[in-house]
Short mmCIF file of C-alpha atoms in Angstrom, two decimals:
data_model
loop_
_atom_site.label_atom_id
_atom_site.label_comp_id
_atom_site.label_asym_id
_atom_site.label_seq_id
_atom_site.Cartn_x
_atom_site.Cartn_y
_atom_site.Cartn_z
CA UNK A 1 88.42 105.43 115.30
CA UNK A 2 85.02 104.92 113.71
CA UNK A 3 82.09 107.31 113.73
CA UNK A 4 81.00 107.93 117.29
CA UNK A 5 77.48 109.18 116.67
CA UNK A 6 75.08 106.28 116.18
CA UNK A 7 71.30 105.97 116.26
CA UNK A 8 68.51 103.57 115.33
CA UNK A 9 68.53 102.25 111.77
CA UNK A 10 65.37 100.10 111.88
CA UNK A 11 64.92 96.55 113.14
CA UNK A 12 66.41 93.57 111.33
CA UNK A 13 66.54 90.40 113.35
CA UNK A 14 66.85 87.89 110.50
CA UNK A 15 70.11 86.22 109.45
CA UNK A 16 72.43 88.15 107.15
CA UNK A 17 71.76 87.49 103.51
CA UNK A 18 71.59 83.89 102.38
CA UNK A 19 73.26 82.31 105.37
CA UNK A 20 71.85 78.82 105.56
CA UNK A 21 69.66 78.44 102.50
CA UNK A 22 70.36 79.70 98.99
CA UNK A 23 67.90 82.34 97.79
CA UNK A 24 65.21 81.29 95.35
CA UNK A 25 66.41 80.63 91.83
CA UNK A 26 65.22 82.60 88.84
CA UNK A 27 61.58 82.30 87.92
CA UNK A 28 61.04 81.19 84.34
CA UNK A 29 63.64 80.18 81.72
CA UNK A 30 66.98 82.01 81.73
CA UNK A 31 69.71 82.01 79.11
CA UNK A 32 73.10 80.78 80.23
CA UNK A 33 75.86 83.28 79.48
CA UNK A 34 79.62 82.99 79.68
CA UNK A 35 80.93 84.88 82.70
CA UNK A 36 83.64 87.29 81.63
CA UNK A 37 86.09 86.33 84.38
CA UNK A 38 89.55 87.78 83.93
CA UNK A 39 91.90 84.87 84.61
CA UNK A 40 95.18 86.79 84.47
CA UNK A 41 94.65 90.50 85.03
CA UNK A 42 97.40 93.02 84.47
CA UNK A 43 99.26 94.44 87.47
CA UNK A 44 96.59 95.95 89.70
CA UNK A 45 93.81 94.65 87.44
CA UNK A 46 90.51 93.28 88.75
CA UNK A 47 89.18 89.77 88.23
CA UNK A 48 85.48 89.29 89.12
CA UNK A 49 84.32 86.06 90.73
CA UNK A 50 81.04 84.28 91.23
CA UNK A 51 80.23 85.64 94.72
CA UNK A 52 81.17 83.13 97.40
CA UNK A 53 80.84 83.09 101.18
CA UNK A 54 84.29 82.90 102.75
CA UNK A 55 83.48 83.94 106.33
CA UNK A 56 80.53 83.31 108.63
CA UNK A 57 81.26 83.37 112.35
CA UNK A 58 77.83 81.85 113.03
CA UNK A 59 78.90 78.48 111.62
CA UNK A 60 82.70 78.66 111.52
CA UNK A 61 83.15 79.29 107.78
CA UNK A 62 86.56 80.90 107.41
CA UNK A 63 87.90 79.53 110.67
CA UNK A 64 86.32 81.90 113.19
CA UNK A 65 83.41 80.47 115.19
CA UNK A 66 81.12 82.46 117.42
CA UNK A 67 80.42 86.12 118.15
CA UNK A 68 83.36 88.51 118.06
CA UNK A 69 83.67 90.50 121.27
CA UNK A 70 84.52 94.17 121.61
CA UNK A 71 88.25 95.02 121.52
CA UNK A 72 88.99 91.86 119.53
CA UNK A 73 90.62 91.28 116.13
CA UNK A 74 90.72 88.12 114.04
CA UNK A 75 92.20 87.12 110.70
CA UNK A 76 90.70 85.54 107.59
CA UNK A 77 92.73 83.71 104.96
CA UNK A 78 91.56 85.05 101.59
CA UNK A 79 94.39 83.77 99.38
CA UNK A 80 93.07 80.56 97.87
CA UNK A 81 89.51 81.10 99.17
CA UNK A 82 86.32 81.50 97.12
CA UNK A 83 88.13 81.65 93.80
CA UNK A 84 90.92 84.03 94.86
CA UNK A 85 94.25 82.57 93.70
CA UNK A 86 96.66 81.24 96.30
CA UNK A 87 99.30 83.70 95.09
CA UNK A 88 99.24 86.92 93.10
CA UNK A 89 96.30 88.72 94.75
CA UNK A 90 97.16 92.18 96.05
CA UNK A 91 93.65 93.05 97.25
CA UNK A 92 90.17 91.56 97.47
CA UNK A 93 86.65 92.93 97.20
CA UNK A 94 84.59 91.60 100.12
CA UNK A 95 80.96 92.29 100.87
CA UNK A 96 81.07 92.36 104.67
CA UNK A 97 77.97 92.02 106.87
CA UNK A 98 77.58 92.48 110.61
CA UNK A 99 74.56 90.71 112.09
CA UNK A 100 73.18 90.01 115.59
CA UNK A 101 75.23 92.75 117.25
CA UNK A 102 74.60 93.24 120.96
CA UNK A 103 76.31 96.64 120.89
CA UNK A 104 76.49 99.82 118.79
CA UNK A 105 79.89 100.44 117.20
CA UNK A 106 81.78 99.94 113.93
CA UNK A 107 83.92 97.35 112.11
CA UNK A 108 87.34 97.91 110.59
CA UNK A 109 88.84 95.63 107.90
CA UNK A 110 92.54 95.98 107.08
CA UNK A 111 95.54 94.02 105.73
CA UNK A 112 96.80 91.43 108.22
CA UNK A 113 100.12 92.33 109.78
CA UNK A 114 99.47 96.07 109.77
CA UNK A 115 98.61 98.24 112.73
CA UNK A 116 94.90 98.83 113.29
CA UNK A 117 94.06 101.98 111.28
CA UNK A 118 92.00 104.86 112.62
CA UNK A 119 89.20 104.23 110.14
CA UNK A 120 85.94 102.30 109.81
CA UNK A 121 84.23 100.27 107.07
CA UNK A 122 80.69 100.00 108.40
CA UNK A 123 78.67 101.19 111.39
CA UNK A 124 76.07 99.13 113.20
CA UNK A 125 73.60 99.28 116.08
CA UNK A 126 72.51 96.67 118.57
CA UNK A 127 70.24 94.04 116.90
CA UNK A 128 70.63 95.63 113.42
CA UNK A 129 72.13 93.92 110.35
CA UNK A 130 74.22 96.09 108.02
CA UNK A 131 76.53 95.38 105.06
CA UNK A 132 79.13 97.25 103.03
CA UNK A 133 81.60 96.48 100.25
CA UNK A 134 85.23 96.56 101.35
CA UNK A 135 88.25 96.67 99.04
CA UNK A 136 91.20 95.67 101.21
CA UNK A 137 94.82 94.81 100.60
CA UNK A 138 95.89 91.22 101.21
CA UNK A 139 98.34 91.18 104.11
CA UNK A 140 100.70 88.75 105.81
CA UNK A 141 100.18 85.07 104.97
CA UNK A 142 97.38 85.89 102.51
CA UNK A 143 95.10 87.24 105.23
CA UNK A 144 92.94 90.25 106.03
CA UNK A 145 92.03 91.32 109.57
CA UNK A 146 88.73 92.35 111.18
CA UNK A 147 88.51 94.47 114.32
CA UNK A 148 85.58 95.07 116.66
CA UNK A 149 86.49 98.08 118.82
CA UNK A 150 86.42 98.38 122.59
CA UNK A 151 83.51 100.78 122.09
CA UNK A 152 81.41 97.66 121.44
CA UNK A 153 80.38 96.51 124.91
CA UNK A 154 79.09 93.21 123.60
CA UNK A 155 79.70 91.17 120.46
CA UNK A 156 78.84 90.78 116.77
CA UNK A 157 78.63 88.03 114.16
CA UNK A 158 80.54 88.77 110.93
CA UNK A 159 79.86 87.45 107.40
CA UNK A 160 81.94 88.08 104.26
CA UNK A 161 81.29 87.23 100.60
CA UNK A 162 84.18 87.59 98.16
CA UNK A 163 83.24 89.44 94.95
CA UNK A 164 86.62 89.48 93.19
CA UNK A 165 90.35 90.16 93.50
CA UNK A 166 93.01 92.55 92.26
CA UNK A 167 96.41 91.43 91.00
CA UNK A 168 99.44 92.65 92.91
CA UNK A 169 100.37 96.07 91.52
CA UNK A 170 103.88 96.94 90.41
CA UNK A 171 105.82 100.10 91.19
CA UNK A 172 104.21 101.42 88.01
CA UNK A 173 100.71 99.86 87.95
CA UNK A 174 99.12 98.95 84.64
CA UNK A 175 96.67 101.37 83.05
CA UNK A 176 93.58 101.38 85.26
CA UNK A 177 95.31 99.23 87.89
CA UNK A 178 94.48 99.41 91.59
CA UNK A 179 96.97 100.02 94.39
CA UNK A 180 95.61 99.24 97.88
CA UNK A 181 96.59 101.43 100.81
CA UNK A 182 96.56 101.12 104.56
CA UNK A 183 93.16 102.75 105.21
CA UNK A 184 93.56 106.40 106.22
CA UNK A 185 91.08 109.10 107.24
CA UNK A 186 91.25 111.98 104.76
CA UNK A 187 88.00 113.80 105.59
CA UNK A 188 86.13 114.41 108.83
CA UNK A 189 83.94 117.49 108.91
CA UNK A 190 83.52 117.05 112.68
CA UNK A 191 87.11 118.13 113.30
CA UNK A 192 88.22 119.79 110.06
CA UNK A 193 90.28 116.91 108.62
CA UNK A 194 90.37 117.48 104.87
CA UNK A 195 89.70 121.21 105.10
CA UNK A 196 85.95 121.37 105.78
CA UNK A 197 84.75 122.02 109.31
CA UNK A 198 81.17 121.56 110.44
CA UNK A 199 78.08 120.00 108.86
CA UNK A 200 77.63 120.14 105.09
CA UNK A 201 74.36 121.99 104.71
CA UNK A 202 71.42 121.61 102.35
CA UNK A 203 72.02 122.35 98.66
CA UNK A 204 75.79 122.68 98.99
CA UNK A 205 78.93 121.00 97.70
CA UNK A 206 82.33 120.67 99.37
CA UNK A 207 85.57 119.59 97.73
CA UNK A 208 88.29 117.29 99.06
CA UNK A 209 91.86 117.14 97.77
CA UNK A 210 92.67 113.43 97.42
CA UNK A 211 95.79 113.65 95.24
CA UNK A 212 98.66 113.42 97.69
CA UNK A 213 96.41 112.52 100.65
CA UNK A 214 96.44 109.32 102.71
CA UNK A 215 99.00 107.59 100.50
CA UNK A 216 97.44 108.53 97.15
CA UNK A 217 100.22 109.87 94.90
CA UNK A 218 100.22 113.57 94.06
CA UNK A 219 100.14 112.71 90.35
CA UNK A 220 99.14 109.66 88.33
CA UNK A 221 95.96 108.71 90.19
CA UNK A 222 92.75 108.78 88.13
CA UNK A 223 90.29 107.48 90.74
CA UNK A 224 90.15 106.62 94.44
CA UNK A 225 88.28 104.13 96.59
CA UNK A 226 86.80 105.97 99.57
CA UNK A 227 84.73 104.55 102.40
CA UNK A 228 82.31 107.44 102.96
CA UNK A 229 80.27 107.80 106.15
CA UNK A 230 77.46 110.23 106.93
CA UNK A 231 76.80 110.83 110.61
CA UNK A 232 74.63 113.19 112.70
CA UNK A 233 72.29 114.13 109.84
CA UNK A 234 69.41 116.46 110.68
CA UNK A 235 67.45 115.41 107.62
CA UNK A 236 66.56 112.34 105.54
CA UNK A 237 68.23 112.49 102.14
CA UNK A 238 71.26 111.28 100.19
CA UNK A 239 74.89 112.16 99.42
CA UNK A 240 76.46 112.24 95.97
CA UNK A 241 80.23 111.91 95.46
CA UNK A 242 81.63 112.84 92.04
CA UNK A 243 84.72 114.24 90.26
CA UNK A 244 85.26 117.93 91.02
CA UNK A 245 84.21 120.33 88.24
CA UNK A 246 81.67 117.88 86.80
CA UNK A 247 78.01 118.78 87.11
CA UNK A 248 76.30 117.14 90.09
CA UNK A 249 75.05 113.85 88.61
CA UNK A 250 71.49 112.62 89.03
CA UNK A 251 72.67 109.72 91.20
CA UNK A 252 73.36 108.93 94.83
CA UNK A 253 76.30 107.40 96.69
CA UNK A 254 74.55 106.68 99.98
CA UNK A 255 71.20 107.34 101.61
CA UNK A 256 70.67 108.39 105.20
CA UNK A 257 67.87 109.09 107.62
CA UNK A 258 67.40 111.56 110.43
CA UNK A 259 69.93 110.81 113.22
CA UNK A 260 71.34 107.79 111.34
CA UNK A 261 75.00 106.88 110.73
CA UNK A 262 75.56 105.05 107.44
CA UNK A 263 78.60 104.17 105.32
CA UNK A 264 79.22 103.06 101.75
CA UNK A 265 82.26 102.41 99.59
CA UNK A 266 82.60 104.88 96.73
CA UNK A 267 84.96 104.50 93.77
CA UNK A 268 85.14 107.95 92.21
CA UNK A 269 87.15 109.61 89.48
CA UNK A 270 89.51 112.40 90.53
CA UNK A 271 88.52 115.76 89.08
CA UNK A 272 90.02 119.22 88.68
CA UNK A 273 92.75 120.12 91.15
CA UNK A 274 93.15 116.53 92.32
CA UNK A 275 89.79 116.74 94.08
CA UNK A 276 86.50 114.92 94.52
CA UNK A 277 83.25 116.63 95.52
CA UNK A 278 80.48 115.82 98.00
CA UNK A 279 76.98 117.18 97.44
CA UNK A 280 74.11 117.42 99.93
CA UNK A 281 70.93 118.09 97.93
CA UNK A 282 68.26 120.69 98.54
CA UNK A 283 66.03 117.79 99.59
CA UNK A 284 68.00 117.78 102.85
CA UNK A 285 66.45 120.52 104.96
CA UNK A 286 69.35 120.48 107.42
CA UNK A 287 72.94 119.25 107.28
CA UNK A 288 75.23 116.25 107.74
CA UNK A 289 78.71 115.46 108.98
CA UNK A 290 80.80 113.57 106.41
CA UNK A 291 83.76 111.24 106.99
CA UNK A 292 85.92 109.58 104.31
CA UNK A 293 88.64 106.94 104.62
CA UNK A 294 90.80 106.26 101.57
CA UNK A 295 91.26 102.56 100.73
CA UNK A 296 93.35 102.78 97.56
CA UNK A 297 93.76 104.40 94.15
CA UNK A 298 93.57 103.61 90.45
CA UNK A 299 95.94 104.72 87.71
CA UNK A 300 94.59 106.41 84.61
CA UNK A 301 93.22 104.07 81.91
CA UNK A 302 94.31 104.25 78.29
CA UNK A 303 92.25 104.09 75.11
CA UNK A 304 92.83 100.33 75.31
CA UNK A 305 92.72 99.56 79.05
CA UNK A 306 94.88 96.84 80.53
CA UNK A 307 93.18 93.54 81.33
CA UNK A 308 91.18 94.13 84.51
CA UNK A 309 91.93 97.86 84.39
CA UNK A 310 89.31 100.27 85.76
CA UNK A 311 87.78 103.23 83.98
CA UNK A 312 85.91 105.64 86.23
CA UNK A 313 82.78 107.31 84.84
CA UNK A 314 80.71 110.27 85.91
CA UNK A 315 78.00 108.40 87.86
CA UNK A 316 74.88 107.75 85.80
CA UNK A 317 71.56 106.11 86.62
CA UNK A 318 71.04 102.91 84.59
CA UNK A 319 68.22 101.25 86.56
CA UNK A 320 65.15 102.56 88.36
CA UNK A 321 62.27 100.15 88.73
CA UNK A 322 60.06 103.04 89.85
CA UNK A 323 60.12 104.45 86.32
CA UNK A 324 61.05 101.38 84.26
CA UNK A 325 64.52 102.71 83.47
CA UNK A 326 66.73 99.73 82.62
CA UNK A 327 63.86 97.58 81.41
CA UNK A 328 62.22 96.44 84.65
CA UNK A 329 59.14 98.21 85.97
CA UNK A 330 58.58 97.54 89.66
CA UNK A 331 57.97 96.99 92.37
CA UNK A 332 59.93 93.73 92.38
CA UNK A 333 58.39 90.89 94.37
CA UNK A 334 60.15 88.42 96.63
CA UNK A 335 61.37 85.33 94.77
CA UNK A 336 61.96 87.30 91.56
CA UNK A 337 65.17 87.64 89.55
CA UNK A 338 65.54 90.25 86.83
CA UNK A 339 68.35 91.25 84.48
CA UNK A 340 70.02 94.56 83.67
CA UNK A 341 71.98 95.24 80.48
CA UNK A 342 75.09 97.18 81.46
CA UNK A 343 77.13 96.98 78.26
CA UNK A 344 76.51 100.24 76.39
CA UNK A 345 74.72 101.84 79.36
CA UNK A 346 75.78 104.98 81.23
CA UNK A 347 79.14 105.30 79.49
CA UNK A 348 80.09 101.61 79.67
CA UNK A 349 81.36 100.43 76.25
CA UNK A 350 79.30 97.98 74.24
CA UNK A 351 81.92 95.25 74.53
CA UNK A 352 85.23 94.42 76.22
CA UNK A 353 83.80 94.68 79.75
CA UNK A 354 84.56 92.09 82.46
CA UNK A 355 82.85 93.76 85.41
CA UNK A 356 81.11 96.95 86.51
CA UNK A 357 80.94 99.00 89.67
CA UNK A 358 77.29 99.74 90.47
CA UNK A 359 75.90 101.67 93.40
CA UNK A 360 72.71 99.72 94.09
CA UNK A 361 69.89 101.14 96.21
CA UNK A 362 66.78 99.46 97.61
CA UNK A 363 63.93 101.85 98.40
CA UNK A 364 60.30 101.50 99.53
CA UNK A 365 60.69 97.89 100.73
CA UNK A 366 57.55 96.33 102.19
CA UNK A 367 59.49 93.39 103.60
CA UNK A 368 62.67 92.47 105.45
CA UNK A 369 65.30 90.83 103.28
CA UNK A 370 68.44 91.21 101.22
CA UNK A 371 69.49 91.78 97.62
CA UNK A 372 71.95 89.71 95.60
CA UNK A 373 73.67 91.00 92.44
CA UNK A 374 75.56 88.48 90.30
CA UNK A 375 76.67 87.71 86.72
CA UNK A 376 73.80 86.97 84.32
CA UNK A 377 73.17 83.33 83.44
CA UNK A 378 74.09 81.83 86.81
CA UNK A 379 71.96 80.40 89.58
CA UNK A 380 71.52 82.92 92.38
CA UNK A 381 74.55 82.46 94.67
CA UNK A 382 74.12 82.06 98.44
CA UNK A 383 75.48 85.54 99.15
CA UNK A 384 74.13 89.03 99.72
CA UNK A 385 75.08 92.58 98.78
CA UNK A 386 72.82 94.64 101.01
CA UNK A 387 70.23 94.07 103.72
CA UNK A 388 67.04 96.11 104.12
CA UNK A 389 64.09 96.53 106.43
CA UNK A 390 60.53 97.72 105.87
CA UNK A 391 60.29 101.34 104.81
CA UNK A 392 64.05 102.09 104.87
CA UNK A 393 66.24 103.11 101.93
CA UNK A 394 69.70 101.55 101.83
CA UNK A 395 72.53 101.55 99.26
CA UNK A 396 75.71 99.56 98.67
CA UNK A 397 78.46 99.52 96.07
CA UNK A 398 78.67 96.27 94.08
CA UNK A 399 81.56 95.10 91.87
CA UNK A 400 80.01 92.41 89.74
CA UNK A 401 81.11 90.32 86.78
CA UNK A 402 79.33 90.88 83.46
CA UNK A 403 78.02 87.98 81.37
CA UNK A 404 76.50 88.46 77.91
CA UNK A 405 76.52 92.18 78.65
CA UNK A 406 74.24 91.78 81.67
CA UNK A 407 74.07 91.38 85.42
CA UNK A 408 71.23 89.82 87.42
CA UNK A 409 69.49 91.01 90.56
CA UNK A 410 67.61 88.73 92.96
CA UNK A 411 65.02 89.57 95.60
CA UNK A 412 64.73 86.47 97.83
CA UNK A 413 61.57 84.56 98.54
CA UNK A 414 62.20 85.44 102.20
CA UNK A 415 60.94 88.91 101.25
CA UNK A 416 57.20 88.41 101.52
CA UNK A 417 56.55 91.76 99.86
CA UNK A 418 58.17 94.01 97.27
CA UNK A 419 61.06 96.43 96.77
CA UNK A 420 62.05 99.13 94.30
CA UNK A 421 65.64 98.91 93.02
CA UNK A 422 67.88 101.71 91.69
CA UNK A 423 71.41 101.37 90.25
CA UNK A 424 73.95 104.03 89.33
CA UNK A 425 76.95 103.04 87.24
CA UNK A 426 80.31 104.21 88.66
CA UNK A 427 82.75 102.64 86.21
CA UNK A 428 83.86 99.47 84.44
CA UNK A 429 86.69 96.93 84.28
CA UNK A 430 88.26 95.82 81.00
CA UNK A 431 88.12 92.21 79.82
#
C-alpha cells in the first residue's frame, strides 16, 4: 500500500499543468535545433519524445472521462499514443499528475494485466495538485493501469504526459538498457523493510542493498529506478540519493516540509556492495521516514553505449538561477522561457547525447503554476513536469530530449510572479 501518513502540502486549486491552453511561447527569437530523437534504440534503450498529453480524465483524453473514485483501476493504451510506437515499447516514461482530489491518498501506476502492487507513485491531499515521473512497463494490449485505493474516500482527476519510451529488453539487455519490473517495495523505515528501522535522523546516511532486491539481478545492474517517498518528517529539508561509497553530492533528490509526504522518481547508480545511499542533511533538525519502490534496472554502459543506453552519473548541480549557475540568473518571471546547455555539463559528454535525466526543483515561487521542460528549439508543449504553489519547494525527475546540446525550461504566463529553478543532472542517454 502507499504511504499512510499524509498532511497539508499547500493549496493548489488550478488545473494541472497546461490542460486547456498551451503555455506561453518563448519570448524573443529562438534558434530551431534538431531534436535528437532515437528512432530505433537498442534493446532496453530510451527514445525521448516531444512531451505529449495522452491522458486527461477531465476531458476524456486517453479514453477515461470523469473523476476516478476510490478503489477503482482503469487502463490507458500507451502503445501507439503520443509518439510511442505501436509495437516494440517495453516501458514508457509518463509524467503523471493528480488534480482536484476530494480525498487524501496515493496513486499507483503499473503494467496492465499484472496484480496491483503494494507500492505507490505519488501521494496527494484533498484539493492539492501533485505530479511525479513514472517509468512503467507496458503491459497487456499495450496498456498501463492506474489505481486509486480504497483509502481515497472520494475521487481524483488524473493527467499523464508521455516523455519517452524504452525498447523491449532482451534476456541480455544492451549496454545501458532498461528492464522494467513489477513495482516492489524494497525500503520502508517504518517497518524495517530494507534493513533500516525508524526515522533517518539529521546529518546521517543509510544504505540500501538493491542488487538482488525486488527483481533487480544480483549482478549486472549498474543503476536502478526507485520511486522514493519521504513521510512523517519532523523538519523541512531535502533527501539526497546517491551511489554508496561516493561522497554525498551537493544535490537533492526530493524536498519535503514539516509533516508532509512527498515522492519523486530517482534513477541512481549502484555503488559499493550493490547498494545505494540516502542522506538526510544537517539542515534537517529532526528525522524522516523513507520508503522506496523499485521500478526497474539498467545494465552497465560501455565506453561506447548502445543507442538509447543510459549512463548513470554521480548527481551534480548544473542549474541554479539563485546564483546564475547554468547561465540564467533569476528569479524567472511568468511567461519566460530559458535554455540550459547540458552537453558537457556535470559529467555529460560534449556530444552523442539523445536525452538527459534531470532532477528539477522549483523554490521560492511567488505564484501558483507549473514548469515545463522540453527539447531546445521547440514551441513550449502543452504539458507539465511539476506543479508548485506560493512559498513551497517542489522537485521532480525529468527525462528530456536534448537538441543542439540544450534543453528549455518554461514558466507559464499563468504564473503572475516569479520562481527560482534548480537542476541536478542524474545521467544521460546515448544517441
